[in-house]
PDB file of C-alpha atoms in Angstrom:
ATOM      1  CA  MET A   1      84.763  85.774  81.478  1.00 63.00           C
ATOM      2  CA  THR A   2      82.763  89.003  81.741  1.00 56.00           C
ATOM      3  CA  THR A   3      84.019  91.741  84.014  1.00 69.00           C
ATOM      4  CA  SER A   4      82.672  94.858  85.645  1.00 73.00           C
ATOM      5  CA  PRO A   5      84.929  97.932  85.605  1.00 84.00           C
ATOM      6  CA  ASN A   6      85.431  97.842  89.391  1.00 93.00           C
ATOM      7  CA  PHE A   7      88.784  96.913  90.930  1.00 97.00           C
ATOM      8  CA  LEU A   8      89.175  95.274  94.332  1.00 97.00           C
ATOM      9  CA  VAL A   9      92.697  95.416  95.752  1.00 98.00           C
ATOM     10  CA  ILE A  10      93.554  93.402  98.861  1.00 97.00           C
ATOM     11  CA  GLY A  11      96.672  94.031 100.873  1.00 97.00           C
ATOM     12  CA  GLU A  12      98.690  96.033 103.299  1.00 96.00           C
ATOM     13  CA  CYS A  13      99.058  99.728 103.898  1.00 96.00           C
ATOM     14  CA  VAL A  14     102.469 100.846 105.136  1.00 93.00           C
ATOM     15  CA  ALA A  15     103.736 104.210 106.343  1.00 91.00           C
ATOM     16  CA  ASP A  16     107.055 104.624 104.524  1.00 84.00           C
ATOM     17  CA  VAL A  17     109.516 106.584 106.672  1.00 85.00           C
ATOM     18  CA  VAL A  18     111.952 107.714 103.976  1.00 78.00           C
ATOM     19  CA  ARG A  19     115.464 108.317 105.281  1.00 78.00           C
ATOM     20  CA  ALA A  20     118.383 109.794 103.369  1.00 74.00           C
ATOM     21  CA  ASP A  21     121.645 111.391 104.427  1.00 74.00           C
ATOM     22  CA  GLY A  22     121.496 115.083 105.165  1.00 76.00           C
ATOM     23  CA  VAL A  23     117.721 115.552 105.074  1.00 79.00           C
ATOM     24  CA  PRO A  24     114.955 115.094 107.676  1.00 84.00           C
ATOM     25  CA  ASP A  25     112.874 111.902 107.622  1.00 81.00           C
ATOM     26  CA  ARG A  26     109.779 112.095 105.413  1.00 82.00           C
ATOM     27  CA  VAL A  27     106.661 109.943 105.943  1.00 87.00           C
ATOM     28  CA  HIS A  28     104.832 108.835 102.793  1.00 86.00           C
ATOM     29  CA  PRO A  29     101.695 106.686 102.539  1.00 92.00           C
ATOM     30  CA  GLY A  30     102.739 103.354 101.066  1.00 90.00           C
ATOM     31  CA  GLY A  31     102.309  99.617 100.894  1.00 92.00           C
ATOM     32  CA  SER A  32     102.412  97.943  97.489  1.00 94.00           C
ATOM     33  CA  PRO A  33      98.701  96.995  97.218  1.00 96.00           C
ATOM     34  CA  ALA A  34      97.649 100.399  98.596  1.00 96.00           C
ATOM     35  CA  ASN A  35      99.874 102.076  96.006  1.00 95.00           C
ATOM     36  CA  VAL A  36      98.254 100.060  93.220  1.00 97.00           C
ATOM     37  CA  ALA A  37      94.755 101.030  94.407  1.00 97.00           C
ATOM     38  CA  TYR A  38      95.844 104.662  94.577  1.00 97.00           C
ATOM     39  CA  GLY A  39      97.388 104.478  91.115  1.00 97.00           C
ATOM     40  CA  LEU A  40      94.225 102.958  89.636  1.00 98.00           C
ATOM     41  CA  ALA A  41      92.053 105.651  91.199  1.00 97.00           C
ATOM     42  CA  ARG A  42      94.392 108.370  89.916  1.00 96.00           C
ATOM     43  CA  LEU A  43      93.856 106.940  86.442  1.00 96.00           C
ATOM     44  CA  GLY A  44      90.077 107.142  86.838  1.00 95.00           C
ATOM     45  CA  ARG A  45      89.287 103.555  87.808  1.00 96.00           C
ATOM     46  CA  ALA A  46      86.807 102.648  90.553  1.00 96.00           C
ATOM     47  CA  ALA A  47      89.039 101.041  93.184  1.00 97.00           C
ATOM     48  CA  THR A  48      88.284  99.543  96.586  1.00 96.00           C
ATOM     49  CA  LEU A  49      91.088  98.619  98.979  1.00 97.00           C
ATOM     50  CA  LEU A  50      90.508  95.893 101.543  1.00 97.00           C
ATOM     51  CA  THR A  51      93.210  96.367 104.160  1.00 96.00           C
ATOM     52  CA  GLN A  52      94.120  96.902 107.823  1.00 96.00           C
ATOM     53  CA  LEU A  53      94.675 100.277 109.492  1.00 96.00           C
ATOM     54  CA  ALA A  54      94.917 101.644 113.010  1.00 95.00           C
ATOM     55  CA  ASP A  55      93.341 104.877 114.203  1.00 95.00           C
ATOM     56  CA  ASP A  56      96.752 106.453 114.691  1.00 94.00           C
ATOM     57  CA  ALA A  57      98.666 109.238 112.965  1.00 93.00           C
ATOM     58  CA  HIS A  58     100.023 106.961 110.245  1.00 94.00           C
ATOM     59  CA  GLY A  59      96.657 105.330 109.681  1.00 96.00           C
ATOM     60  CA  ARG A  60      94.862 108.652 109.353  1.00 96.00           C
ATOM     61  CA  LEU A  61      97.528 109.914 106.954  1.00 95.00           C
ATOM     62  CA  ILE A  62      97.190 106.837 104.737  1.00 96.00           C
ATOM     63  CA  ARG A  63      93.372 106.835 104.751  1.00 97.00           C
ATOM     64  CA  ALA A  64      93.203 110.534 103.846  1.00 97.00           C
ATOM     65  CA  HIS A  65      95.740 110.010 101.063  1.00 96.00           C
ATOM     66  CA  LEU A  66      93.794 107.114  99.533  1.00 97.00           C
ATOM     67  CA  GLU A  67      90.390 108.715  99.851  1.00 97.00           C
ATOM     68  CA  ALA A  68      91.649 111.959  98.309  1.00 96.00           C
ATOM     69  CA  ALA A  69      92.321 109.998  95.105  1.00 96.00           C
ATOM     70  CA  GLY A  70      88.893 108.362  95.217  1.00 96.00           C
ATOM     71  CA  VAL A  71      89.826 104.968  96.671  1.00 97.00           C
ATOM     72  CA  THR A  72      87.084 103.334  98.750  1.00 96.00           C
ATOM     73  CA  VAL A  73      88.869 102.113 101.884  1.00 96.00           C
ATOM     74  CA  ARG A  74      87.521  99.065 103.725  1.00 95.00           C
ATOM     75  CA  ALA A  75      89.877  98.694 106.682  1.00 95.00           C
ATOM     76  CA  GLU A  76      89.879  96.167 109.492  1.00 95.00           C
ATOM     77  CA  ALA A  77      91.102  97.792 112.707  1.00 94.00           C
ATOM     78  CA  VAL A  78      94.512  96.884 114.106  1.00 94.00           C
ATOM     79  CA  VAL A  79      96.499  98.197 117.071  1.00 93.00           C
ATOM     80  CA  ARG A  80      99.270  99.867 115.048  1.00 93.00           C
ATOM     81  CA  THR A  81      99.496 100.871 111.403  1.00 94.00           C
ATOM     82  CA  PRO A  82     102.385  99.018 109.726  1.00 92.00           C
ATOM     83  CA  SER A  83     105.479 101.035 108.907  1.00 91.00           C
ATOM     84  CA  ALA A  84     108.765 100.687 107.077  1.00 85.00           C
ATOM     85  CA  VAL A  85     111.992 102.633 107.292  1.00 86.00           C
ATOM     86  CA  VAL A  86     113.086 103.252 103.710  1.00 77.00           C
ATOM     87  CA  GLU A  87     116.815 103.899 103.296  1.00 79.00           C
ATOM     88  CA  LEU A  88     117.792 105.558  99.997  1.00 69.00           C
ATOM     89  CA  ASP A  89     121.228 105.145  98.466  1.00 68.00           C
ATOM     90  CA  GLY A  90     122.996 107.783  96.403  1.00 66.00           C
ATOM     91  CA  GLU A  91     121.021 106.776  93.270  1.00 64.00           C
ATOM     92  CA  GLY A  92     117.624 106.854  94.964  1.00 62.00           C
ATOM     93  CA  ARG A  93     117.250 103.077  95.242  1.00 70.00           C
ATOM     94  CA  ALA A  94     115.286 101.943  98.281  1.00 69.00           C
ATOM     95  CA  GLN A  95     115.993  99.368 100.984  1.00 74.00           C
ATOM     96  CA  TYR A  96     113.251  98.564 103.514  1.00 76.00           C
ATOM     97  CA  ALA A  97     113.133  97.593 107.198  1.00 82.00           C
ATOM     98  CA  PHE A  98     109.585  96.599 108.155  1.00 84.00           C
ATOM     99  CA  ASP A  99     107.416  96.694 111.255  1.00 88.00           C
ATOM    100  CA  ILE A 100     104.389  94.864 109.923  1.00 89.00           C
ATOM    101  CA  GLY A 101     101.917  92.049 110.492  1.00 89.00           C
ATOM    102  CA  TRP A 102      99.030  90.783 108.385  1.00 94.00           C
ATOM    103  CA  THR A 103      96.068  89.211 110.162  1.00 94.00           C
ATOM    104  CA  LEU A 104      93.098  89.957 107.879  1.00 94.00           C
ATOM    105  CA  GLY A 105      90.016  87.996 108.889  1.00 91.00           C
ATOM    106  CA  THR A 106      86.854  87.241 106.944  1.00 84.00           C
ATOM    107  CA  PRO A 107      86.344  90.103 104.469  1.00 84.00           C
ATOM    108  CA  HIS A 108      83.417  92.351 105.265  1.00 78.00           C
ATOM    109  CA  GLY A 109      81.889  95.402 103.651  1.00 78.00           C
ATOM    110  CA  VAL A 110      82.759  94.229 100.122  1.00 85.00           C
ATOM    111  CA  ASP A 111      80.280  92.712  97.645  1.00 83.00           C
ATOM    112  CA  LEU A 112      82.019  89.596  96.330  1.00 84.00           C
ATOM    113  CA  LEU A 113      79.212  87.817  94.521  1.00 77.00           C
ATOM    114  CA  GLY A 114      76.366  90.327  94.080  1.00 83.00           C
ATOM    115  CA  PRO A 115      75.641  92.944  91.420  1.00 81.00           C
ATOM    116  CA  ASP A 116      78.463  95.211  92.637  1.00 83.00           C
ATOM    117  CA  ALA A 117      81.078  92.464  92.676  1.00 88.00           C
ATOM    118  CA  PRO A 118      84.433  93.571  91.245  1.00 94.00           C
ATOM    119  CA  GLY A 119      85.476  92.557  87.775  1.00 94.00           C
ATOM    120  CA  TYR A 120      89.146  92.875  88.661  1.00 97.00           C
ATOM    121  CA  LEU A 121      90.981  91.607  91.741  1.00 97.00           C
ATOM    122  CA  HIS A 122      94.572  92.579  92.507  1.00 98.00           C
ATOM    123  CA  ILE A 123      96.655  90.927  95.219  1.00 97.00           C
ATOM    124  CA  GLY A 124     100.299  90.991  96.103  1.00 95.00           C
ATOM    125  CA  SER A 125     103.224  91.674  98.337  1.00 94.00           C
ATOM    126  CA  ILE A 126     103.248  90.749 102.007  1.00 91.00           C
ATOM    127  CA  ALA A 127      99.498  90.198 102.307  1.00 95.00           C
ATOM    128  CA  ALA A 128      99.360  87.439  99.690  1.00 94.00           C
ATOM    129  CA  VAL A 129     101.907  85.166 101.410  1.00 92.00           C
ATOM    130  CA  THR A 130     101.931  86.109 105.131  1.00 92.00           C
ATOM    131  CA  GLU A 131      99.724  84.097 107.442  1.00 92.00           C
ATOM    132  CA  PRO A 132      97.271  84.198 109.007  1.00 94.00           C
ATOM    133  CA  GLY A 133      95.856  86.876 106.693  1.00 95.00           C
ATOM    134  CA  ALA A 134      96.989  85.241 103.438  1.00 94.00           C
ATOM    135  CA  ALA A 135      94.350  82.549 103.913  1.00 94.00           C
ATOM    136  CA  ALA A 136      91.630  85.197 103.732  1.00 94.00           C
ATOM    137  CA  VAL A 137      93.174  86.633 100.556  1.00 95.00           C
ATOM    138  CA  LEU A 138      93.284  83.228  98.889  1.00 93.00           C
ATOM    139  CA  GLY A 139      89.696  82.621  99.948  1.00 92.00           C
ATOM    140  CA  VAL A 140      88.588  85.749  98.095  1.00 94.00           C
ATOM    141  CA  ILE A 141      90.492  84.645  94.986  1.00 93.00           C
ATOM    142  CA  GLU A 142      88.785  81.274  95.023  1.00 89.00           C
ATOM    143  CA  ARG A 143      85.377  82.956  95.242  1.00 89.00           C
ATOM    144  CA  LEU A 144      86.062  85.493  92.492  1.00 91.00           C
ATOM    145  CA  ARG A 145      88.432  83.839  90.029  1.00 85.00           C
ATOM    146  CA  GLY A 146      85.726  82.528  87.701  1.00 88.00           C
ATOM    147  CA  ARG A 147      84.121  85.931  87.312  1.00 89.00           C
ATOM    148  CA  ALA A 148      86.957  88.407  87.829  1.00 95.00           C
ATOM    149  CA  SER A 149      90.387  88.950  86.293  1.00 96.00           C
ATOM    150  CA  VAL A 150      93.000  88.275  88.983  1.00 97.00           C
ATOM    151  CA  SER A 151      96.377  90.038  88.979  1.00 98.00           C
ATOM    152  CA  TYR A 152      99.364  89.447  91.239  1.00 98.00           C
ATOM    153  CA  ASP A 153     102.660  91.153  92.047  1.00 98.00           C
ATOM    154  CA  PRO A 154     104.880  89.248  94.504  1.00 97.00           C
ATOM    155  CA  ASN A 155     106.841  92.438  95.382  1.00 93.00           C
ATOM    156  CA  VAL A 156     109.390  90.289  97.177  1.00 94.00           C
ATOM    157  CA  ARG A 157     110.638  91.526 100.538  1.00 89.00           C
ATOM    158  CA  PRO A 158     113.364  89.011 101.501  1.00 88.00           C
ATOM    159  CA  ALA A 159     113.366  89.994 105.179  1.00 84.00           C
ATOM    160  CA  LEU A 160     109.717  88.942 105.431  1.00 85.00           C
ATOM    161  CA  MET A 161     109.641  85.934 103.100  1.00 88.00           C
ATOM    162  CA  GLY A 162     111.258  83.291 105.304  1.00 88.00           C
ATOM    163  CA  GLU A 163     113.320  80.536 103.716  1.00 93.00           C
ATOM    164  CA  ARG A 164     113.459  80.628  99.925  1.00 94.00           C
ATOM    165  CA  ALA A 165     111.929  77.252  99.056  1.00 95.00           C
ATOM    166  CA  GLY A 166     108.810  77.945 101.103  1.00 95.00           C
ATOM    167  CA  ALA A 167     108.550  81.437  99.660  1.00 95.00           C
ATOM    168  CA  VAL A 168     108.702  80.059  96.121  1.00 97.00           C
ATOM    169  CA  ARG A 169     105.876  77.621  96.904  1.00 96.00           C
ATOM    170  CA  ARG A 170     103.694  80.406  98.289  1.00 95.00           C
ATOM    171  CA  VAL A 171     104.425  82.722  95.378  1.00 97.00           C
ATOM    172  CA  GLU A 172     103.780  80.013  92.795  1.00 97.00           C
ATOM    173  CA  ARG A 173     100.448  79.214  94.440  1.00 96.00           C
ATOM    174  CA  CYS A 174      99.396  82.832  93.858  1.00 96.00           C
ATOM    175  CA  VAL A 175     100.798  82.802  90.313  1.00 97.00           C
ATOM    176  CA  ALA A 176      98.712  79.725  89.495  1.00 97.00           C
ATOM    177  CA  LEU A 177      95.527  81.478  90.657  1.00 95.00           C
ATOM    178  CA  SER A 178      96.163  84.635  88.620  1.00 97.00           C
ATOM    179  CA  HIS A 179      95.464  85.767  85.073  1.00 97.00           C
ATOM    180  CA  VAL A 180      98.042  88.588  85.000  1.00 98.00           C
ATOM    181  CA  VAL A 181     101.344  88.509  86.901  1.00 98.00           C
ATOM    182  CA  LYS A 182     103.997  91.203  87.172  1.00 98.00           C
ATOM    183  CA  ALA A 183     107.382  90.867  88.871  1.00 98.00           C
ATOM    184  CA  SER A 184     110.671  92.728  88.873  1.00 96.00           C
ATOM    185  CA  ASP A 185     113.954  91.181  87.780  1.00 96.00           C
ATOM    186  CA  GLU A 186     115.098  91.664  91.392  1.00 95.00           C
ATOM    187  CA  ASP A 187     112.093  89.653  92.641  1.00 97.00           C
ATOM    188  CA  LEU A 188     112.979  86.811  90.284  1.00 98.00           C
ATOM    189  CA  ALA A 189     116.683  86.934  91.154  1.00 97.00           C
ATOM    190  CA  TRP A 190     115.848  86.313  94.809  1.00 97.00           C
ATOM    191  CA  LEU A 191     113.236  83.632  94.155  1.00 98.00           C
ATOM    192  CA  TYR A 192     115.217  81.791  91.452  1.00 98.00           C
ATOM    193  CA  PRO A 193     118.928  82.678  91.812  1.00 97.00           C
ATOM    194  CA  GLY A 194     120.887  82.522  88.565  1.00 96.00           C
ATOM    195  CA  GLU A 195     117.871  81.913  86.320  1.00 97.00           C
ATOM    196  CA  ASP A 196     117.050  84.080  83.329  1.00 96.00           C
ATOM    197  CA  PRO A 197     113.998  86.295  84.000  1.00 97.00           C
ATOM    198  CA  GLU A 198     112.284  85.296  80.761  1.00 97.00           C
ATOM    199  CA  SER A 199     112.800  81.620  81.562  1.00 97.00           C
ATOM    200  CA  VAL A 200     111.079  82.170  84.900  1.00 98.00           C
ATOM    201  CA  ALA A 201     108.268  84.058  83.141  1.00 98.00           C
ATOM    202  CA  ARG A 202     107.731  81.095  80.806  1.00 98.00           C
ATOM    203  CA  HIS A 203     107.742  78.744  83.785  1.00 98.00           C
ATOM    204  CA  TRP A 204     105.083  80.872  85.443  1.00 98.00           C
ATOM    205  CA  LEU A 205     102.977  80.908  82.269  1.00 98.00           C
ATOM    206  CA  GLY A 206     102.933  77.137  82.506  1.00 98.00           C
ATOM    207  CA  LEU A 207     101.271  77.419  85.920  1.00 98.00           C
ATOM    208  CA  GLY A 208      98.199  79.188  84.508  1.00 97.00           C
ATOM    209  CA  PRO A 209      98.434  82.960  83.900  1.00 98.00           C
ATOM    210  CA  ALA A 210      97.636  84.497  80.526  1.00 97.00           C
ATOM    211  CA  VAL A 211     100.289  87.225  80.833  1.00 98.00           C
ATOM    212  CA  VAL A 212     103.529  87.590  82.794  1.00 98.00           C
ATOM    213  CA  ALA A 213     105.302  90.959  82.736  1.00 98.00           C
ATOM    214  CA  VAL A 214     108.809  91.514  84.099  1.00 98.00           C
ATOM    215  CA  THR A 215     110.269  94.931  84.859  1.00 96.00           C
ATOM    216  CA  LEU A 216     113.967  95.224  84.059  1.00 94.00           C
ATOM    217  CA  GLY A 217     114.947  98.531  85.646  1.00 87.00           C
ATOM    218  CA  ALA A 218     116.883 100.708  83.220  1.00 85.00           C
ATOM    219  CA  ALA A 219     116.330  98.078  80.492  1.00 90.00           C
ATOM    220  CA  GLY A 220     112.560  98.661  80.473  1.00 93.00           C
ATOM    221  CA  ALA A 221     110.111  95.762  80.650  1.00 96.00           C
ATOM    222  CA  VAL A 222     109.107  92.611  78.821  1.00 97.00           C
ATOM    223  CA  ALA A 223     105.817  90.710  78.739  1.00 98.00           C
ATOM    224  CA  LEU A 224     105.080  87.180  77.585  1.00 98.00           C
ATOM    225  CA  THR A 225     101.705  85.538  76.987  1.00 98.00           C
ATOM    226  CA  ALA A 226     100.448  81.994  77.192  1.00 97.00           C
ATOM    227  CA  ASP A 227      99.778  81.978  73.435  1.00 96.00           C
ATOM    228  CA  GLY A 228     103.413  82.767  72.624  1.00 95.00           C
ATOM    229  CA  ALA A 229     103.429  86.535  72.174  1.00 96.00           C
ATOM    230  CA  ARG A 230     106.347  88.609  73.417  1.00 97.00           C
ATOM    231  CA  GLU A 231     106.632  92.379  73.717  1.00 97.00           C
ATOM    232  CA  GLN A 232     109.445  94.489  75.126  1.00 96.00           C
ATOM    233  CA  VAL A 233     109.674  98.247  75.637  1.00 95.00           C
ATOM    234  CA  ALA A 234     112.567 100.456  76.653  1.00 93.00           C
ATOM    235  CA  ALA A 235     112.605 102.487  79.846  1.00 87.00           C
ATOM    236  CA  ARG A 236     111.781 106.180  79.602  1.00 85.00           C
ATOM    237  CA  PRO A 237     114.784 108.437  80.341  1.00 84.00           C
ATOM    238  CA  VAL A 238     114.209 110.320  83.565  1.00 82.00           C
ATOM    239  CA  ARG A 239     116.081 111.958  86.427  1.00 85.00           C
ATOM    240  CA  VAL A 240     115.426 109.723  89.454  1.00 80.00           C
ATOM    241  CA  ALA A 241     114.296 111.244  92.758  1.00 72.00           C
ATOM    242  CA  ASP A 242     113.741 107.790  94.269  1.00 71.00           C
ATOM    243  CA  THR A 243     112.384 104.414  93.170  1.00 73.00           C
ATOM    244  CA  VAL A 244     109.681 104.124  95.853  1.00 74.00           C
ATOM    245  CA  GLY A 245     106.421 102.906  94.300  1.00 81.00           C
ATOM    246  CA  ALA A 246     107.753 102.580  90.750  1.00 89.00           C
ATOM    247  CA  GLY A 247     106.683  98.955  90.371  1.00 93.00           C
ATOM    248  CA  ASP A 248     103.248  99.693  91.806  1.00 95.00           C
ATOM    249  CA  SER A 249     102.726 102.542  89.342  1.00 95.00           C
ATOM    250  CA  PHE A 250     103.769 100.164  86.563  1.00 96.00           C
ATOM    251  CA  MET A 251     101.212  97.625  87.769  1.00 97.00           C
ATOM    252  CA  ALA A 252      98.365 100.139  88.056  1.00 97.00           C
ATOM    253  CA  ALA A 253      98.967 101.587  84.604  1.00 97.00           C
ATOM    254  CA  PHE A 254      99.339  98.142  83.033  1.00 98.00           C
ATOM    255  CA  LEU A 255      96.032  96.989  84.551  1.00 98.00           C
ATOM    256  CA  HIS A 256      94.323 100.253  83.590  1.00 97.00           C
ATOM    257  CA  ALA A 257      95.371  99.905  79.952  1.00 97.00           C
ATOM    258  CA  ARG A 258      94.552  96.197  79.828  1.00 96.00           C
ATOM    259  CA  ALA A 259      91.094  96.794  81.282  1.00 96.00           C
ATOM    260  CA  GLY A 260      90.558  99.283  78.479  1.00 95.00           C
ATOM    261  CA  GLY A 261      91.313  96.625  75.882  1.00 95.00           C
ATOM    262  CA  ALA A 262      94.731  97.972  74.860  1.00 97.00           C
ATOM    263  CA  PRO A 263      97.196  95.672  73.054  1.00 96.00           C
ATOM    264  CA  LEU A 264     100.037  94.232  75.098  1.00 97.00           C
ATOM    265  CA  ALA A 265     102.645  96.643  73.705  1.00 96.00           C
ATOM    266  CA  VAL A 266     100.458  99.621  74.601  1.00 97.00           C
ATOM    267  CA  CYS A 267      99.915  98.265  78.114  1.00 97.00           C
ATOM    268  CA  LEU A 268     103.692  98.063  78.551  1.00 97.00           C
ATOM    269  CA  ALA A 269     104.227 101.560  77.168  1.00 96.00           C
ATOM    270  CA  HIS A 270     101.674 102.997  79.589  1.00 96.00           C
ATOM    271  CA  ALA A 271     103.236 101.066  82.455  1.00 97.00           C
ATOM    272  CA  VAL A 272     106.865 102.096  81.923  1.00 96.00           C
ATOM    273  CA  THR A 273     105.791 105.699  81.387  1.00 95.00           C
ATOM    274  CA  ALA A 274     103.808 105.750  84.632  1.00 94.00           C
ATOM    275  CA  ALA A 275     106.802 104.287  86.452  1.00 93.00           C
ATOM    276  CA  ALA A 276     109.066 106.966  84.963  1.00 91.00           C
ATOM    277  CA  VAL A 277     106.754 109.724  86.202  1.00 91.00           C
ATOM    278  CA  THR A 278     106.740 108.168  89.668  1.00 88.00           C
ATOM    279  CA  VAL A 279     110.512 107.871  90.027  1.00 85.00           C
ATOM    280  CA  SER A 280     110.924 111.484  88.933  1.00 84.00           C
ATOM    281  CA  ARG A 281     109.372 112.691  92.202  1.00 83.00           C
ATOM    282  CA  PRO A 282     109.668 111.609  95.849  1.00 76.00           C
ATOM    283  CA  GLY A 283     107.571 108.801  97.299  1.00 71.00           C
ATOM    284  CA  ALA A 284     104.926 106.548  95.784  1.00 74.00           C
ATOM    285  CA  ASN A 285     103.254 109.320  93.781  1.00 85.00           C
ATOM    286  CA  PRO A 286     101.826 107.813  90.556  1.00 92.00           C
ATOM    287  CA  PRO A 287     100.509 109.965  87.720  1.00 90.00           C
ATOM    288  CA  SER A 288      96.943 111.076  87.150  1.00 90.00           C
ATOM    289  CA  SER A 289      95.350 110.220  83.813  1.00 92.00           C
ATOM    290  CA  ALA A 290      96.194 113.714  82.541  1.00 93.00           C
ATOM    291  CA  GLU A 291      99.825 113.434  83.673  1.00 92.00           C
ATOM    292  CA  LEU A 292     100.162 110.018  82.064  1.00 92.00           C
ATOM    293  CA  ALA A 293      98.695 111.267  78.792  1.00 93.00           C
ATOM    294  CA  GLU A 294     101.103 114.211  78.828  1.00 93.00           C
ATOM    295  CA  ALA A 295     104.086 111.969  79.529  1.00 88.00           C
ATOM    296  CA  LEU A 296     103.077 109.551  76.756  1.00 91.00           C
ATOM    297  CA  ALA A 297     102.790 112.489  74.338  1.00 90.00           C
ATOM    298  CA  ARG A 298     106.348 113.553  75.196  1.00 82.00           C
TER     299      ARG A 298
END
């Protein structure tokens, strides 16, 4: 497979209304796929986001945020920009309550098969499994999979996933279509209660991906490959402001390093370092290439 350096990310934008005791609400641009596109652009990658936005205050905030980093935004109009109330506990861990739909139609404004077709396609979160828009996402994968590297992050949101067995089927369908998959240990605990994360990763490798990476919170991250390789890295010590966007920063940095031809261990090191930078400051605020290089040097 030959790839161009361009990334296409498909998925939702969400206005994260961050709420914590004793401080006013803060609104941050969010949405897992949007965060990944933003993180890629911050690292110098050409990234296009295919999404849905309204012409409202939240939508304008999100578009300006993405475009300021260099993301090309291709947004289908909707009545209201999706939002989520993010409740932080005393350790900065986030719980979400969503007001969101996903109704993406036939993609437009993106070259899927011509000379400017992307070499990398990232999908995930709500948009990959929520109908009716998920059908459009899967249609793009089917058109691009033979010529682009496909990555997927389920970013499980239990309140939006429906019953577990159906959610597992939908997630595994996306896993089978992907070359690179990342999930958190919390994602896997909800999808496969009681199962060891590495056992699930090996199960997923059997469905088709070349690489499955699992984030393990304070224990760092592990990645397994279809040819039997295994790498694990420790988490970087950091004072946590909140965990919003940490997994998305991990994903963006992992894809950035992999696209540059880095070995698996280096991809993981970049990813956990980017996540550490992100959790050290409020909101989904991933590092620039200079910030990541500085953090890796430390």
